[in-house]
Short mmCIF file of C-alpha atoms in Angstrom, two decimals:
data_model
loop_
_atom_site.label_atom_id
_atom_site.label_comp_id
_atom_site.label_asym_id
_atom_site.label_seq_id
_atom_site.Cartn_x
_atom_site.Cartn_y
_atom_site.Cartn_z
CA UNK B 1253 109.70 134.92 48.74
CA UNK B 1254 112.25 133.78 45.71
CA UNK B 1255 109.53 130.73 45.96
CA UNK B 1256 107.36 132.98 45.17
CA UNK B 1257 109.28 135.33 42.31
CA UNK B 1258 109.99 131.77 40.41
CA UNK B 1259 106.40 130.78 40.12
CA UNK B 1260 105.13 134.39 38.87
CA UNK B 1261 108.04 134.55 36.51
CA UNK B 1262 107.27 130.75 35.06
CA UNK B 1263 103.01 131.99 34.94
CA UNK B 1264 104.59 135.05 32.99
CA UNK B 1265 106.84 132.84 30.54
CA UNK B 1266 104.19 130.34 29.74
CA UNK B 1267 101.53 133.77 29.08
CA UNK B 1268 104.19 135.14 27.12
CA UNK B 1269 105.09 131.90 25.38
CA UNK B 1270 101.09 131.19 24.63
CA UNK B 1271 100.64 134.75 23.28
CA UNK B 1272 103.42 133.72 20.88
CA UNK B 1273 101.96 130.59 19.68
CA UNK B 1274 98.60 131.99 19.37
CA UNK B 1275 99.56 134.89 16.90
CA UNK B 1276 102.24 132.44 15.41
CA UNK B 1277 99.18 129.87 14.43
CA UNK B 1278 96.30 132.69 13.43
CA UNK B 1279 98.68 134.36 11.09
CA UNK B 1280 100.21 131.32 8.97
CA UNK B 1281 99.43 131.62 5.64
CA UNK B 1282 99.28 127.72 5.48
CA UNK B 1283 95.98 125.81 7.37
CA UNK B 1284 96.60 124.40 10.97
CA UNK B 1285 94.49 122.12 12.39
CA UNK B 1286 95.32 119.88 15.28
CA UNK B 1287 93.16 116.83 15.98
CA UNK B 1288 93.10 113.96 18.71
CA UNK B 1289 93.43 110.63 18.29
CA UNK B 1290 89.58 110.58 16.94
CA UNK B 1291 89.75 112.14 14.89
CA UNK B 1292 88.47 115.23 16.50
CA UNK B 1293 89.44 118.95 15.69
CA UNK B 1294 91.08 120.56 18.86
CA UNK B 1295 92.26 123.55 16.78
CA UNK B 1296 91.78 125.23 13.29
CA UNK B 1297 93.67 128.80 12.13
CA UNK B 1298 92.11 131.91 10.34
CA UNK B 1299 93.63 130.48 7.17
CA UNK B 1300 91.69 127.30 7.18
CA UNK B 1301 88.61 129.28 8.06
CA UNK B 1302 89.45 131.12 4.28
CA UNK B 1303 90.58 127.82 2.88
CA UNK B 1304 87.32 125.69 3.69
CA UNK B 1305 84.68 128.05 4.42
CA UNK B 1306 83.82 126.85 7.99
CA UNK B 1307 84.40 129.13 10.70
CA UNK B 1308 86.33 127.68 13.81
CA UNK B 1309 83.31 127.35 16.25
CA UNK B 1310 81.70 125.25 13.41
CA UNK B 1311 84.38 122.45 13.46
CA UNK B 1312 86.08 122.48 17.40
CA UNK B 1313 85.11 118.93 18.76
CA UNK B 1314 83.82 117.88 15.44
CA UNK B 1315 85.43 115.02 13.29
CA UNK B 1316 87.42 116.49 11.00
CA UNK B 1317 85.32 114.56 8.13
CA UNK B 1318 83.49 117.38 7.46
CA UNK B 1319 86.85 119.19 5.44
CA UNK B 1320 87.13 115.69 3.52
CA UNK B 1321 85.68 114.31 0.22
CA UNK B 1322 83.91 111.41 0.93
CA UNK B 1323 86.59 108.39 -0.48
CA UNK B 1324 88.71 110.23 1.90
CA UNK B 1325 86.67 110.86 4.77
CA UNK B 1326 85.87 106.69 4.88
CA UNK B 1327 89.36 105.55 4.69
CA UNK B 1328 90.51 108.40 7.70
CA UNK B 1329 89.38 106.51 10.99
CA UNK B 1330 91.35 103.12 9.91
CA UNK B 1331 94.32 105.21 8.93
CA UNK B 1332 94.48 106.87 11.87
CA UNK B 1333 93.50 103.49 13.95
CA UNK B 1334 96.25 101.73 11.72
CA UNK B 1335 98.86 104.16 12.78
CA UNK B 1336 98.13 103.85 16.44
CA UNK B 1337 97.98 99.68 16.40
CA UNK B 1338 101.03 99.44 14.43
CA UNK B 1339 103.07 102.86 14.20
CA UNK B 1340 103.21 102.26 10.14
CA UNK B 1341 103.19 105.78 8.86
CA UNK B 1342 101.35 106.58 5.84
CA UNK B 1343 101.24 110.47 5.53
CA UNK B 1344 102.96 111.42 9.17
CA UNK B 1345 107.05 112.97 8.51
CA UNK B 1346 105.89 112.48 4.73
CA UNK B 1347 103.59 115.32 3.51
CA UNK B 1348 101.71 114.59 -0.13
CA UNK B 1349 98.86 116.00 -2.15
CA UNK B 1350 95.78 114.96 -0.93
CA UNK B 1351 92.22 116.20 -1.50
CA UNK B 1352 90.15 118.60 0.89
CA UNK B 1353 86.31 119.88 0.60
CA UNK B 1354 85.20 123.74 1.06
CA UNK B 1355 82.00 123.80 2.86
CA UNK B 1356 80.43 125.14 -0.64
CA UNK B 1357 81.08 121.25 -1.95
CA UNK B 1358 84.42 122.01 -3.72
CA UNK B 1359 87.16 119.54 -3.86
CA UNK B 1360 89.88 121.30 -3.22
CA UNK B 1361 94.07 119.72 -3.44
CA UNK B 1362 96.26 120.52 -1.12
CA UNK B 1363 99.33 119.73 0.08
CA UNK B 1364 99.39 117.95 3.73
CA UNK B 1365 101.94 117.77 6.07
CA UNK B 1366 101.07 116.17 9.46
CA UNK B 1367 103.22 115.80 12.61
CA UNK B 1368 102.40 114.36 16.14
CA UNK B 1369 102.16 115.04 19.65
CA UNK B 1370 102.20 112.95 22.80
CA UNK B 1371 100.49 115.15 25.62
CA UNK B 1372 98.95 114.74 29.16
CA UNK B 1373 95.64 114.26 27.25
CA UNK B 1374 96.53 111.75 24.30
CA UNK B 1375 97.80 111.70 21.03
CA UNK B 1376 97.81 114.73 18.45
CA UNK B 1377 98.53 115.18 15.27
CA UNK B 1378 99.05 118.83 13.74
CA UNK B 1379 98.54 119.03 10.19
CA UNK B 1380 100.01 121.92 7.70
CA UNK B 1381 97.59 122.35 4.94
CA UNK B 1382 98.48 124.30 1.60
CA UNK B 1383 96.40 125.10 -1.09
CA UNK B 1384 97.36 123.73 -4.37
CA UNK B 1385 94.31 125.87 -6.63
CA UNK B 1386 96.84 128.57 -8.04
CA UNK B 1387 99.83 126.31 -8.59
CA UNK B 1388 97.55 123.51 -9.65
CA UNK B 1389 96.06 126.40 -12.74
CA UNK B 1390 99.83 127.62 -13.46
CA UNK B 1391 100.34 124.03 -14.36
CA UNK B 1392 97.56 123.45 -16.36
CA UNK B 1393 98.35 126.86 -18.20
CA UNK B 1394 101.61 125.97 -18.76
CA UNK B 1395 100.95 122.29 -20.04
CA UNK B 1396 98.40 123.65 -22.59
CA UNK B 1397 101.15 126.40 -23.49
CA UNK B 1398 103.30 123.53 -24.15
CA UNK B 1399 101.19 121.39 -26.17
CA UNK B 1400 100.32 124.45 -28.72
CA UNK B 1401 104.39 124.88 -28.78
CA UNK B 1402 104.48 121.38 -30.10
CA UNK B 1403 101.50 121.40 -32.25
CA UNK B 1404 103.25 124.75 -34.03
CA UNK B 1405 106.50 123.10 -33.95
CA UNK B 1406 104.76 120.13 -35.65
CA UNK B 1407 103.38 122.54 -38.21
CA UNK B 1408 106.44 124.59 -38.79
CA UNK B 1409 107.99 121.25 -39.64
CA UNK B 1410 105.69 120.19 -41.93
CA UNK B 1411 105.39 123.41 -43.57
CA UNK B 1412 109.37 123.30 -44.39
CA UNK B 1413 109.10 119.69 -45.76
CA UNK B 1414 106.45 121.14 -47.91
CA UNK B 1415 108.50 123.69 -49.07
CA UNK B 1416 111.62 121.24 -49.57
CA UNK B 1417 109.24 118.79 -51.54
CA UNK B 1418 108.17 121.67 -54.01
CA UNK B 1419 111.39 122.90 -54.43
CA UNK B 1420 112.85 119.35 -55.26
CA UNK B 1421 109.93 118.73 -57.73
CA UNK B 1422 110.33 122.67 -59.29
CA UNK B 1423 114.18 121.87 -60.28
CA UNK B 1424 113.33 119.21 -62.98
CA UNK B 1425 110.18 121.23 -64.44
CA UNK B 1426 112.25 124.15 -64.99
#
């Protein structure tokens, strides 16, 4: 009987626990996406469904390719084949900008943090995906801001040494 008890209270805890990590995952605001060792997508939140376009059914048991530009979509098999042959991390513990594609076509840059698994059925690797459009336009706002600061610093100065000039050749005329 207490035989019993344990193993409905440790079918309970691991519902309860997967309940948790199920709402945890679809209400991120970042992307998660969790591939194999293949590259394959095993699992892909409601916020990479806004970020790239492609509903989850679309991309579970696909290569995850089809959220890449093309440069990077080449290059991802070796990396990932790299990592497993050697263990020399590239991206994994690191995070960096990197470049994603919306299912419209549009490269998109985000920021990509990726992490690993070892489970019963092979490697994993859980990447964090954040979407660098808004801060990427705040930037570029903010770097044209400054260059018309400088250009009208530039022209305030040039307007006083105008105005010094004149005055220096006004003193002797008058």
């Amino acid at each position: 009987m207490a035989d019993e008890f344990l193993v409905d209270r440790d079918a309970e805890f691991a519902a309860v626990s997967e309940a948790r990590l199920s709402s945890v995952f679809d209400t991120a605001v970042d992307g998660i996406i969790v591939i194999n060792d293949r590259g394959l997508v095993l699992a892909y939140n409601k916020a990479c469904e806004r970020l790239f376009g492609y509903e989850a059914a679309d991309l579970l048991g696909r290569n995850v390719h089809k959220i890449m530009p093309k440069d990077y979509a080449q290059s991802h098999d070796q990396y990932v084949r790299n990592y497993i042959e050697t263990g020399e991390k590239k991206i994994i513990g690191i995070g960096r900008e990197v470049k994603a594609q919306h299912k419209d076509g549009t490269v998109i840059p985000i920021e990509l943090s990726v992490g690993e698994a070892d489970t019963p059925y092979g490697r994993q690797f859980i990447g964090i995906l954040r979407d660098l459009r808004s801060r990427k336009a705040i930037e570029e706002r903010l770097a044209k801001a400054q260059a018309q600061l400088l250009h009208m610093t530039r022209l305030s100065a040039l307007d006083e040494m105008g105005a010094a000039i004149a005055h220096e050749l006004n003193q002797p005329l008058t």
